[in-house]
Amino acid sequence: MAMRFFLGANSCEGFVSLYPQLQKEASRRLYVIKGGPGCGKATCIRALSEGLGGAEEYIHCSSDPDSLDGAVLSDRVLLDGTAPHVFEPLFPGCDGDYLTLPPFVDRAGLEGKKEALYALKAAAKAHYEGAYRTLAAAAKVRQERRQTVAALLPEQGPEKRVHGLLQREIPKTNRPGQLRLRFLDGITPKGLLCFYDTVTQNTRRIIALRDSFGLGQPLLEGLRDGALARGQLVYACMDPLEPGRVRHLLLPDCGLAFVTDAGGQLPFAPTRTIRLDAMAAGEGLRQARGRLRLLGKLEQELLEDAVQHIAAAHTLHDRMEDLYRPHVDFDVLEACFQAHLARMA
């Protein structure tokens, strides 16, 4: 079964796209799909990927997780290349191509909706700007919480634990390691969403890192680097709020995953749990617990406010799609899919 990820994140830095990293990963032909809202881009991605034998990965939209932004196949990638993840092949016709969707049946009628479309676009932009300001505040609160706990930790680093896990859990291979950057989690109109099925359906062993304070970064970075040195395919799944930080690691070739568990509420039973929270036990933590609870509650409230902004923007985008759909020739759209499929097969 295809793995599910996000390649874009609503984050403390604004919208962050991993499209450029995907382009660097391997020699795959890149097809970039262009079209207006409601014009069949996600339908095109699914129809073409299924017609070409199925995807290894489906890329979901963080602002509409029921919709697709892309599909990764063994020898090619299909991507929605419109805003906010505008993207182009480096050399169209050489390493990639454009897939344009069919003309509109009533261009004059659509032009008559220009004012309404511009107003909806501006309102959605304002909500995203509000979401990103709130996410930036949430990240600062999280950083303060993390630094409060870090001051209570012993000075010993994670090197010994990383070495032990590498020796016991991750075999060496005779091939070079491969790194793929993805988001397993997203801050979406539906709240904080994680594709846990990608973990359970593609790994046999799941090591949960019980980490309420964000202490696992050195451990995850060490495991990532060590697994690459051992020749493994490594999916480094970044934190959508703080996209420079690793949150999970998937090593599908050896059937292993390291999954951060911030609240003890994973929807599956892990093979093993490493309790990173225990590193901060002691009198210092007891004295700081009230402040940490306050910071945690504030972070959660800020995240919920950001989700409300993103949900409002999504509703406005749906209204833009409703304005577009009556002007799309769906019979021609189906013929367009078949023509693209015949050309790509």
PDB file of N, CA and C in Angstrom, residues 7 19 124:
ATOM      1  N   LEU A   7       4.039  17.155   1.708  1.00  0.00           N
ATOM      2  CA  LEU A   7       5.282  17.804   1.270  1.00  0.00           C
ATOM      3  C   LEU A   7       5.275  19.295   1.590  1.00  0.00           C
ATOM      4  N   TYR A  19       9.109  20.397  -1.885  1.00  0.00           N
ATOM      5  CA  TYR A  19       9.195  20.046  -3.311  1.00  0.00           C
ATOM      6  C   TYR A  19      10.646  20.069  -3.825  1.00  0.00           C
ATOM      7  N   ALA A 124      -8.907  34.691   2.073  1.00  0.00           N
ATOM      8  CA  ALA A 124      -8.167  33.482   2.438  1.00  0.00           C
ATOM      9  C   ALA A 124      -6.730  33.822   2.814  1.00  0.00           C
TER      10      ALA A 124
END
